[in-house]
């Protein structure tokens, strides 16, 4: 019935495309009018649009004309005219949806349409790319069009100065990576001066490769971290334990004898579990190594960190493999992104896992980190007023985009019909048989002059296949995380006749594979040659094209680009990305995946069923199964994995939403403090609240005098707050006094003591000092709160055993932690301000700088994919120095025993200058 209704009325996608085509026809109708304008008149359209927007016109009302202007500008600047399907894609992006467009359909050019339209409002547009190379390339390339139309373009990349970043964000259009936009948001909320903040409000973002950023990287938060405790020796000693434990051949099953061994590995859920005998063996080993006291259990509360380190070491040895999950470069363990195959420089696994892998590889173990600020891409990008995205593969994740981000996916048709032939998978019994078949296919293609792109899921497999081809005398290029520097060059020439390119999943992001090889660089070089006249340039460009055309024709005659997959990925989307490299703009092409029963996906999810079919058919050695039914069975397994991964991401988001709500509240309060001219009224309210709580503790409201503990109150005022108030004598001398009178006397004494400090220094100078102290305390307490939330989340699932909902328990306890944090912020701010000692005039600037920088920690790291600033310090900004000529102030804030030592050594205070002699 559903399929019948779709045939009659069309799908939702069909109906949307029908509406958008009508609007695309309106834009095309304006084309002759735009062609008649001079360059200056076309440029003047930008000012005209801005005037109309200021007068009240909406962006939708000027869309047809604005798109027509951009189309004409594209012809004049690049010699490229936007296709009608690109107009449709541009309207999809403008409406805050995801446009799925096949590889080679021109997404980069298409994005100029909505970017230009939305930039006219003057509030800034962010174009988000997956790496620095694409951000720079697109900003420079498309920037020519925007500049032609009178708009400014900026680009944000790592290692820019603060001034460069601020200028880039003030531009009409800002290009940058997802990491950089997220880190700048976190940095802005750690600054101590308004003028040091980089970003404006988050208005509109277009996310390129939206599936990679919002799906693949959604589980990994952006983290700015500082140095924490040193457990280096423990990781090294714990690394000796896993080799002494035996892995079980299979997972234990209920009511069956337990297999021999001490632990089993759940590859499906990426976990390691110790058996009962494994616990006993581990305890014995740890006791012999001197890590566990004789007779103690690993499950005693004091040994819980040992258990954590043991499980991290077991996971490092059994689930994380060199040249697949990570590589070792110059003695450093660098993560490989499982989805793109790129190196994630600067990103580190959390919970001690990265240190465990470093111990396993004998690399230098870096110190654990403490989170200073953190946010996930899910929550960062949901803060934009309008969000849209584009990719070649979004449809398989359409439900998740709708559920998490409220983003609808629209499949934009191709400009020319797709003619690529996608052949059924071939499945072999062993990996060796599979690789032999792949080699034979490659050899056949090369003999016929057909270019081949071979996709692998790991560096290990790409190097294995490369070795086989080298031994067979087949020349080829290898593109993986170890050779990523030559990526654009290798991909650009992958379409030459007979070329063989082996690539991990990273292949070709942002670069098309042109049949016959790319000639764009040669043409650019000619056009950039100032010594040639325009006529000579055109002659040389025509000659280059004439030389290339026979190569293009021969590749098309040989069948176009051949795509070979060496195994299926867990996600169908990654497989589709590989297939999508062939068949661009109506080019011919073909694809096939070769699988074996030894592949991880087959072994874990579909191996038994397929093996049974092969045995029933009694296939000879080297003979594959090739059937649509088997391919569909594998796709079903992939859907199950995708569904499970979606559930994991959704559950993580539900927990992170709690922290996100608190983050918004805290950052809003912090920005109020930062932007306010003076926070005297806020401090007065905090002070009154603190002393009200203090009096209430010793003099309960509505109580009689016999219930009061006046002496303790007086001692607390003197010892903790340095207020000498003879409250006990006052109560004794006054015949009629109640709890409200006591409160009023204490509040008045606190106000007087505070006013004396302000008068001594001067109100103007004191205001800057108040702000510095308050920001310092907020940042310190937020850092501790993030750590508390991490610990709470790790153990909250155990509440399920008590028949309680872990999520509800997490929300309840997180709210309590947040309330307690706000109370601590209030008390700490007032304690610092009330107990500050006024010192000499010469130390004023040092005092303010120490207050502003106390929250900053040494060895700050920025953690996430491809981030290059892992070893740089976070940008610091001192609080504004006062020029008040009066007596100067300094603070000696109380340093906790477990706080970082103010000397900057990175050690705890109790292990450094606070060491007991």
PDB file of N, CA and C in Angstrom, residues 642-725:
ATOM      1  N   UNK A 642      25.001  -0.105  12.154  1.00  0.00           N
ATOM      2  CA  UNK A 642      24.658   1.318  12.122  1.00  0.00           C
ATOM      3  C   UNK A 642      23.620   1.658  13.184  1.00  0.00           C
ATOM      4  N   UNK A 643      22.635   0.760  13.328  1.00  0.00           N
ATOM      5  CA  UNK A 643      21.600   0.985  14.347  1.00  0.00           C
ATOM      6  C   UNK A 643      22.192   0.997  15.748  1.00  0.00           C
ATOM      7  N   UNK A 644      23.118   0.061  15.990  1.00  0.00           N
ATOM      8  CA  UNK A 644      23.745   0.010  17.315  1.00  0.00           C
ATOM      9  C   UNK A 644      24.584   1.259  17.581  1.00  0.00           C
ATOM     10  N   UNK A 645      25.326   1.681  16.554  1.00  0.00           N
ATOM     11  CA  UNK A 645      26.142   2.884  16.708  1.00  0.00           C
ATOM     12  C   UNK A 645      25.281   4.124  16.934  1.00  0.00           C
ATOM     13  N   UNK A 646      24.128   4.164  16.263  1.00  0.00           N
ATOM     14  CA  UNK A 646      23.202   5.287  16.470  1.00  0.00           C
ATOM     15  C   UNK A 646      22.696   5.296  17.914  1.00  0.00           C
ATOM     16  N   UNK A 647      22.352   4.115  18.422  1.00  0.00           N
ATOM     17  CA  UNK A 647      21.883   4.038  19.816  1.00  0.00           C
ATOM     18  C   UNK A 647      22.958   4.528  20.788  1.00  0.00           C
ATOM     19  N   UNK A 648      24.209   4.150  20.507  1.00  0.00           N
ATOM     20  CA  UNK A 648      25.314   4.600  21.369  1.00  0.00           C
ATOM     21  C   UNK A 648      25.429   6.118  21.333  1.00  0.00           C
ATOM     22  N   UNK A 649      25.385   6.696  20.115  1.00  0.00           N
ATOM     23  CA  UNK A 649      25.509   8.152  19.981  1.00  0.00           C
ATOM     24  C   UNK A 649      24.339   8.867  20.643  1.00  0.00           C
ATOM     25  N   UNK A 650      23.143   8.298  20.484  1.00  0.00           N
ATOM     26  CA  UNK A 650      21.968   8.942  21.070  1.00  0.00           C
ATOM     27  C   UNK A 650      22.032   8.907  22.594  1.00  0.00           C
ATOM     28  N   UNK A 651      22.482   7.770  23.134  1.00  0.00           N
ATOM     29  CA  UNK A 651      22.582   7.660  24.586  1.00  0.00           C
ATOM     30  C   UNK A 651      23.642   8.622  25.130  1.00  0.00           C
ATOM     31  N   UNK A 652      24.773   8.709  24.433  1.00  0.00           N
ATOM     32  CA  UNK A 652      25.808   9.660  24.853  1.00  0.00           C
ATOM     33  C   UNK A 652      25.282  11.089  24.819  1.00  0.00           C
ATOM     34  N   UNK A 653      24.480  11.392  23.801  1.00  0.00           N
ATOM     35  CA  UNK A 653      23.936  12.740  23.684  1.00  0.00           C
ATOM     36  C   UNK A 653      22.989  13.052  24.834  1.00  0.00           C
ATOM     37  N   UNK A 654      22.186  12.060  25.232  1.00  0.00           N
ATOM     38  CA  UNK A 654      21.254  12.289  26.339  1.00  0.00           C
ATOM     39  C   UNK A 654      22.002  12.630  27.625  1.00  0.00           C
ATOM     40  N   UNK A 655      23.135  11.972  27.840  1.00  0.00           N
ATOM     41  CA  UNK A 655      23.952  12.306  29.013  1.00  0.00           C
ATOM     42  C   UNK A 655      24.627  13.666  28.825  1.00  0.00           C
ATOM     43  N   UNK A 656      25.146  13.902  27.608  1.00  0.00           N
ATOM     44  CA  UNK A 656      25.878  15.150  27.381  1.00  0.00           C
ATOM     45  C   UNK A 656      24.950  16.356  27.386  1.00  0.00           C
ATOM     46  N   UNK A 657      23.665  16.150  27.080  1.00  0.00           N
ATOM     47  CA  UNK A 657      22.714  17.258  27.117  1.00  0.00           C
ATOM     48  C   UNK A 657      22.636  17.880  28.507  1.00  0.00           C
ATOM     49  N   UNK A 658      22.817  17.037  29.525  1.00  0.00           N
ATOM     50  CA  UNK A 658      22.777  17.539  30.906  1.00  0.00           C
ATOM     51  C   UNK A 658      23.928  18.517  31.121  1.00  0.00           C
ATOM     52  N   UNK A 659      25.131  18.094  30.747  1.00  0.00           N
ATOM     53  CA  UNK A 659      26.299  18.974  30.876  1.00  0.00           C
ATOM     54  C   UNK A 659      26.150  20.199  29.977  1.00  0.00           C
ATOM     55  N   UNK A 660      25.522  20.013  28.812  1.00  0.00           N
ATOM     56  CA  UNK A 660      25.371  21.123  27.877  1.00  0.00           C
ATOM     57  C   UNK A 660      24.454  22.198  28.429  1.00  0.00           C
ATOM     58  N   UNK A 661      23.355  21.789  29.048  1.00  0.00           N
ATOM     59  CA  UNK A 661      22.431  22.764  29.656  1.00  0.00           C
ATOM     60  C   UNK A 661      23.147  23.556  30.743  1.00  0.00           C
ATOM     61  N   UNK A 662      23.953  22.859  31.548  1.00  0.00           N
ATOM     62  CA  UNK A 662      24.699  23.536  32.606  1.00  0.00           C
ATOM     63  C   UNK A 662      25.767  24.458  32.011  1.00  0.00           C
ATOM     64  N   UNK A 663      26.405  23.985  30.919  1.00  0.00           N
ATOM     65  CA  UNK A 663      27.429  24.805  30.256  1.00  0.00           C
ATOM     66  C   UNK A 663      26.830  26.122  29.766  1.00  0.00           C
ATOM     67  N   UNK A 664      25.644  26.038  29.161  1.00  0.00           N
ATOM     68  CA  UNK A 664      24.997  27.254  28.653  1.00  0.00           C
ATOM     69  C   UNK A 664      24.728  28.240  29.781  1.00  0.00           C
ATOM     70  N   UNK A 665      24.226  27.738  30.906  1.00  0.00           N
ATOM     71  CA  UNK A 665      23.926  28.610  32.049  1.00  0.00           C
ATOM     72  C   UNK A 665      25.207  29.265  32.565  1.00  0.00           C
ATOM     73  N   UNK A 666      26.244  28.446  32.762  1.00  0.00           N
ATOM     74  CA  UNK A 666      27.484  28.970  33.335  1.00  0.00           C
ATOM     75  C   UNK A 666      28.160  29.962  32.390  1.00  0.00           C
ATOM     76  N   UNK A 667      28.215  29.609  31.079  1.00  0.00           N
ATOM     77  CA  UNK A 667      28.865  30.511  30.126  1.00  0.00           C
ATOM     78  C   UNK A 667      28.084  31.820  30.006  1.00  0.00           C
ATOM     79  N   UNK A 668      26.752  31.751  30.096  1.00  0.00           N
ATOM     80  CA  UNK A 668      25.944  32.972  30.036  1.00  0.00           C
ATOM     81  C   UNK A 668      26.261  33.871  31.232  1.00  0.00           C
ATOM     82  N   UNK A 669      26.354  33.268  32.430  1.00  0.00           N
ATOM     83  CA  UNK A 669      26.694  34.049  33.618  1.00  0.00           C
ATOM     84  C   UNK A 669      28.112  34.615  33.504  1.00  0.00           C
ATOM     85  N   UNK A 670      29.020  33.801  32.985  1.00  0.00           N
ATOM     86  CA  UNK A 670      30.411  34.258  32.842  1.00  0.00           C
ATOM     87  C   UNK A 670      30.492  35.436  31.881  1.00  0.00           C
ATOM     88  N   UNK A 671      29.746  35.372  30.780  1.00  0.00           N
ATOM     89  CA  UNK A 671      29.768  36.469  29.820  1.00  0.00           C
ATOM     90  C   UNK A 671      29.140  37.740  30.390  1.00  0.00           C
ATOM     91  N   UNK A 672      28.122  37.584  31.235  1.00  0.00           N
ATOM     92  CA  UNK A 672      27.540  38.748  31.902  1.00  0.00           C
ATOM     93  C   UNK A 672      28.586  39.449  32.761  1.00  0.00           C
ATOM     94  N   UNK A 673      29.371  38.640  33.512  1.00  0.00           N
ATOM     95  CA  UNK A 673      30.428  39.195  34.357  1.00  0.00           C
ATOM     96  C   UNK A 673      31.482  39.886  33.487  1.00  0.00           C
ATOM     97  N   UNK A 674      31.830  39.241  32.356  1.00  0.00           N
ATOM     98  CA  UNK A 674      32.887  39.761  31.491  1.00  0.00           C
ATOM     99  C   UNK A 674      32.470  41.074  30.834  1.00  0.00           C
ATOM    100  N   UNK A 675      31.201  41.171  30.450  1.00  0.00           N
ATOM    101  CA  UNK A 675      30.734  42.325  29.681  1.00  0.00           C
ATOM    102  C   UNK A 675      30.257  43.482  30.554  1.00  0.00           C
ATOM    103  N   UNK A 676      29.955  43.213  31.833  1.00  0.00           N
ATOM    104  CA  UNK A 676      29.417  44.257  32.711  1.00  0.00           C
ATOM    105  C   UNK A 676      30.471  45.331  32.985  1.00  0.00           C
ATOM    106  N   UNK A 677      30.029  46.589  33.068  1.00  0.00           N
ATOM    107  CA  UNK A 677      30.940  47.685  33.415  1.00  0.00           C
ATOM    108  C   UNK A 677      31.500  47.481  34.815  1.00  0.00           C
ATOM    109  N   UNK A 678      30.616  47.105  35.753  1.00  0.00           N
ATOM    110  CA  UNK A 678      31.027  46.818  37.132  1.00  0.00           C
ATOM    111  C   UNK A 678      30.106  45.744  37.670  1.00  0.00           C
ATOM    112  N   UNK A 679      30.642  44.898  38.551  1.00  0.00           N
ATOM    113  CA  UNK A 679      29.834  43.806  39.111  1.00  0.00           C
ATOM    114  C   UNK A 679      29.633  43.994  40.615  1.00  0.00           C
ATOM    115  N   UNK A 680      29.687  45.268  41.054  1.00  0.00           N
ATOM    116  CA  UNK A 680      29.569  45.559  42.483  1.00  0.00           C
ATOM    117  C   UNK A 680      28.255  45.050  43.051  1.00  0.00           C
ATOM    118  N   UNK A 681      27.155  45.275  42.304  1.00  0.00           N
ATOM    119  CA  UNK A 681      25.845  44.838  42.797  1.00  0.00           C
ATOM    120  C   UNK A 681      25.786  43.318  42.923  1.00  0.00           C
ATOM    121  N   UNK A 682      26.376  42.612  41.940  1.00  0.00           N
ATOM    122  CA  UNK A 682      26.404  41.151  41.988  1.00  0.00           C
ATOM    123  C   UNK A 682      27.195  40.671  43.202  1.00  0.00           C
ATOM    124  N   UNK A 683      28.360  41.282  43.423  1.00  0.00           N
ATOM    125  CA  UNK A 683      29.196  40.895  44.566  1.00  0.00           C
ATOM    126  C   UNK A 683      28.471  41.171  45.877  1.00  0.00           C
ATOM    127  N   UNK A 684      27.762  42.311  45.967  1.00  0.00           N
ATOM    128  CA  UNK A 684      27.005  42.633  47.189  1.00  0.00           C
ATOM    129  C   UNK A 684      25.973  41.548  47.475  1.00  0.00           C
ATOM    130  N   UNK A 685      25.263  41.096  46.427  1.00  0.00           N
ATOM    131  CA  UNK A 685      24.253  40.043  46.618  1.00  0.00           C
ATOM    132  C   UNK A 685      24.891  38.732  47.054  1.00  0.00           C
ATOM    133  N   UNK A 686      26.035  38.383  46.417  1.00  0.00           N
ATOM    134  CA  UNK A 686      26.734  37.154  46.800  1.00  0.00           C
ATOM    135  C   UNK A 686      27.217  37.223  48.248  1.00  0.00           C
ATOM    136  N   UNK A 687      27.738  38.401  48.633  1.00  0.00           N
ATOM    137  CA  UNK A 687      28.251  38.548  49.999  1.00  0.00           C
ATOM    138  C   UNK A 687      27.119  38.409  51.015  1.00  0.00           C
ATOM    139  N   UNK A 688      25.997  39.068  50.748  1.00  0.00           N
ATOM    140  CA  UNK A 688      24.868  38.971  51.672  1.00  0.00           C
ATOM    141  C   UNK A 688      24.375  37.533  51.768  1.00  0.00           C
ATOM    142  N   UNK A 689      24.364  36.825  50.629  1.00  0.00           N
ATOM    143  CA  UNK A 689      23.924  35.429  50.654  1.00  0.00           C
ATOM    144  C   UNK A 689      24.858  34.540  51.458  1.00  0.00           C
ATOM    145  N   UNK A 690      26.173  34.759  51.315  1.00  0.00           N
ATOM    146  CA  UNK A 690      27.162  33.958  52.047  1.00  0.00           C
ATOM    147  C   UNK A 690      27.032  34.156  53.546  1.00  0.00           C
ATOM    148  N   UNK A 691      26.947  35.420  53.983  1.00  0.00           N
ATOM    149  CA  UNK A 691      26.887  35.690  55.424  1.00  0.00           C
ATOM    150  C   UNK A 691      25.518  35.346  56.009  1.00  0.00           C
ATOM    151  N   UNK A 692      24.477  35.395  55.184  1.00  0.00           N
ATOM    152  CA  UNK A 692      23.161  34.933  55.648  1.00  0.00           C
ATOM    153  C   UNK A 692      23.209  33.440  55.965  1.00  0.00           C
ATOM    154  N   UNK A 693      23.845  32.665  55.059  1.00  0.00           N
ATOM    155  CA  UNK A 693      23.982  31.223  55.308  1.00  0.00           C
ATOM    156  C   UNK A 693      24.826  30.949  56.547  1.00  0.00           C
ATOM    157  N   UNK A 694      25.883  31.747  56.737  1.00  0.00           N
ATOM    158  CA  UNK A 694      26.758  31.564  57.902  1.00  0.00           C
ATOM    159  C   UNK A 694      25.989  31.813  59.200  1.00  0.00           C
ATOM    160  N   UNK A 695      25.217  32.901  59.241  1.00  0.00           N
ATOM    161  CA  UNK A 695      24.439  33.206  60.458  1.00  0.00           C
ATOM    162  C   UNK A 695      23.355  32.161  60.672  1.00  0.00           C
ATOM    163  N   UNK A 696      22.676  31.766  59.601  1.00  0.00           N
ATOM    164  CA  UNK A 696      21.601  30.771  59.703  1.00  0.00           C
ATOM    165  C   UNK A 696      22.110  29.461  60.283  1.00  0.00           C
ATOM    166  N   UNK A 697      23.352  29.117  59.952  1.00  0.00           N
ATOM    167  CA  UNK A 697      23.946  27.871  60.459  1.00  0.00           C
ATOM    168  C   UNK A 697      24.093  27.895  61.978  1.00  0.00           C
ATOM    169  N   UNK A 698      24.449  29.074  62.552  1.00  0.00           N
ATOM    170  CA  UNK A 698      24.667  29.173  63.995  1.00  0.00           C
ATOM    171  C   UNK A 698      23.474  29.752  64.743  1.00  0.00           C
ATOM    172  N   UNK A 699      22.638  30.520  64.017  1.00  0.00           N
ATOM    173  CA  UNK A 699      21.449  31.121  64.638  1.00  0.00           C
ATOM    174  C   UNK A 699      20.250  30.781  63.763  1.00  0.00           C
ATOM    175  N   UNK A 700      19.617  29.608  63.966  1.00  0.00           N
ATOM    176  CA  UNK A 700      18.502  29.184  63.100  1.00  0.00           C
ATOM    177  C   UNK A 700      17.363  30.189  63.125  1.00  0.00           C
ATOM    178  N   UNK A 701      16.731  30.482  61.991  1.00  0.00           N
ATOM    179  CA  UNK A 701      15.619  31.437  61.949  1.00  0.00           C
ATOM    180  C   UNK A 701      14.466  30.982  62.840  1.00  0.00           C
ATOM    181  N   UNK A 702      13.911  31.937  63.593  1.00  0.00           N
ATOM    182  CA  UNK A 702      12.766  31.641  64.453  1.00  0.00           C
ATOM    183  C   UNK A 702      13.096  30.902  65.727  1.00  0.00           C
ATOM    184  N   UNK A 703      14.380  30.695  65.982  1.00  0.00           N
ATOM    185  CA  UNK A 703      14.773  29.942  67.180  1.00  0.00           C
ATOM    186  C   UNK A 703      14.901  30.882  68.388  1.00  0.00           C
ATOM    187  N   UNK A 704      14.961  30.301  69.574  1.00  0.00           N
ATOM    188  CA  UNK A 704      15.142  31.083  70.805  1.00  0.00           C
ATOM    189  C   UNK A 704      16.628  31.192  71.110  1.00  0.00           C
ATOM    190  N   UNK A 705      16.975  32.137  71.984  1.00  0.00           N
ATOM    191  CA  UNK A 705      18.370  32.455  72.236  1.00  0.00           C
ATOM    192  C   UNK A 705      19.155  31.261  72.764  1.00  0.00           C
ATOM    193  N   UNK A 706      18.493  30.364  73.509  1.00  0.00           N
ATOM    194  CA  UNK A 706      19.182  29.202  74.068  1.00  0.00           C
ATOM    195  C   UNK A 706      19.692  28.255  72.983  1.00  0.00           C
ATOM    196  N   UNK A 707      19.124  28.341  71.790  1.00  0.00           N
ATOM    197  CA  UNK A 707      19.523  27.447  70.691  1.00  0.00           C
ATOM    198  C   UNK A 707      20.654  28.033  69.834  1.00  0.00           C
ATOM    199  N   UNK A 708      21.048  29.270  70.160  1.00  0.00           N
ATOM    200  CA  UNK A 708      22.063  29.919  69.349  1.00  0.00           C
ATOM    201  C   UNK A 708      23.456  29.473  69.756  1.00  0.00           C
ATOM    202  N   UNK A 709      24.364  29.454  68.779  1.00  0.00           N
ATOM    203  CA  UNK A 709      25.776  29.166  69.066  1.00  0.00           C
ATOM    204  C   UNK A 709      26.579  30.420  68.684  1.00  0.00           C
ATOM    205  N   UNK A 710      26.415  31.456  69.503  1.00  0.00           N
ATOM    206  CA  UNK A 710      26.987  32.770  69.197  1.00  0.00           C
ATOM    207  C   UNK A 710      28.513  32.739  69.225  1.00  0.00           C
ATOM    208  N   UNK A 711      29.083  32.011  70.179  1.00  0.00           N
ATOM    209  CA  UNK A 711      30.550  31.973  70.280  1.00  0.00           C
ATOM    210  C   UNK A 711      31.185  31.371  69.021  1.00  0.00           C
ATOM    211  N   UNK A 712      30.564  30.298  68.515  1.00  0.00           N
ATOM    212  CA  UNK A 712      31.082  29.683  67.286  1.00  0.00           C
ATOM    213  C   UNK A 712      30.961  30.633  66.099  1.00  0.00           C
ATOM    214  N   UNK A 713      29.858  31.407  66.050  1.00  0.00           N
ATOM    215  CA  UNK A 713      29.669  32.387  64.990  1.00  0.00           C
ATOM    216  C   UNK A 713      30.756  33.454  65.039  1.00  0.00           C
ATOM    217  N   UNK A 714      31.045  33.953  66.242  1.00  0.00           N
ATOM    218  CA  UNK A 714      32.075  34.986  66.390  1.00  0.00           C
ATOM    219  C   UNK A 714      33.446  34.460  65.986  1.00  0.00           C
ATOM    220  N   UNK A 715      33.744  33.209  66.368  1.00  0.00           N
ATOM    221  CA  UNK A 715      35.034  32.616  66.009  1.00  0.00           C
ATOM    222  C   UNK A 715      35.147  32.442  64.488  1.00  0.00           C
ATOM    223  N   UNK A 716      34.036  32.017  63.856  1.00  0.00           N
ATOM    224  CA  UNK A 716      34.043  31.827  62.398  1.00  0.00           C
ATOM    225  C   UNK A 716      34.271  33.152  61.687  1.00  0.00           C
ATOM    226  N   UNK A 717      33.648  34.225  62.176  1.00  0.00           N
ATOM    227  CA  UNK A 717      33.823  35.536  61.557  1.00  0.00           C
ATOM    228  C   UNK A 717      35.274  36.001  61.654  1.00  0.00           C
ATOM    229  N   UNK A 718      35.907  35.738  62.775  1.00  0.00           N
ATOM    230  CA  UNK A 718      37.284  36.181  62.966  1.00  0.00           C
ATOM    231  C   UNK A 718      38.272  35.301  62.195  1.00  0.00           C
ATOM    232  N   UNK A 719      38.098  33.988  62.323  1.00  0.00           N
ATOM    233  CA  UNK A 719      39.082  33.062  61.729  1.00  0.00           C
ATOM    234  C   UNK A 719      38.953  32.972  60.217  1.00  0.00           C
ATOM    235  N   UNK A 720      37.713  32.857  59.724  1.00  0.00           N
ATOM    236  CA  UNK A 720      37.504  32.619  58.293  1.00  0.00           C
ATOM    237  C   UNK A 720      37.339  33.898  57.475  1.00  0.00           C
ATOM    238  N   UNK A 721      36.817  34.963  58.092  1.00  0.00           N
ATOM    239  CA  UNK A 721      36.449  36.145  57.323  1.00  0.00           C
ATOM    240  C   UNK A 721      37.185  37.410  57.760  1.00  0.00           C
ATOM    241  N   UNK A 722      37.995  37.282  58.806  1.00  0.00           N
ATOM    242  CA  UNK A 722      38.780  38.418  59.317  1.00  0.00           C
ATOM    243  C   UNK A 722      37.903  39.611  59.692  1.00  0.00           C
ATOM    244  N   UNK A 723      36.743  39.319  60.273  1.00  0.00           N
ATOM    245  CA  UNK A 723      35.833  40.369  60.753  1.00  0.00           C
ATOM    246  C   UNK A 723      35.803  40.295  62.277  1.00  0.00           C
ATOM    247  N   UNK A 724      36.315  41.306  62.928  1.00  0.00           N
ATOM    248  CA  UNK A 724      36.343  41.343  64.397  1.00  0.00           C
ATOM    249  C   UNK A 724      35.039  41.976  64.881  1.00  0.00           C
ATOM    250  N   UNK A 725      34.048  41.169  65.133  1.00  0.00           N
ATOM    251  CA  UNK A 725      32.739  41.650  65.593  1.00  0.00           C
ATOM    252  C   UNK A 725      32.411  40.977  66.930  1.00  0.00           C
TER     253      UNK A 725
END
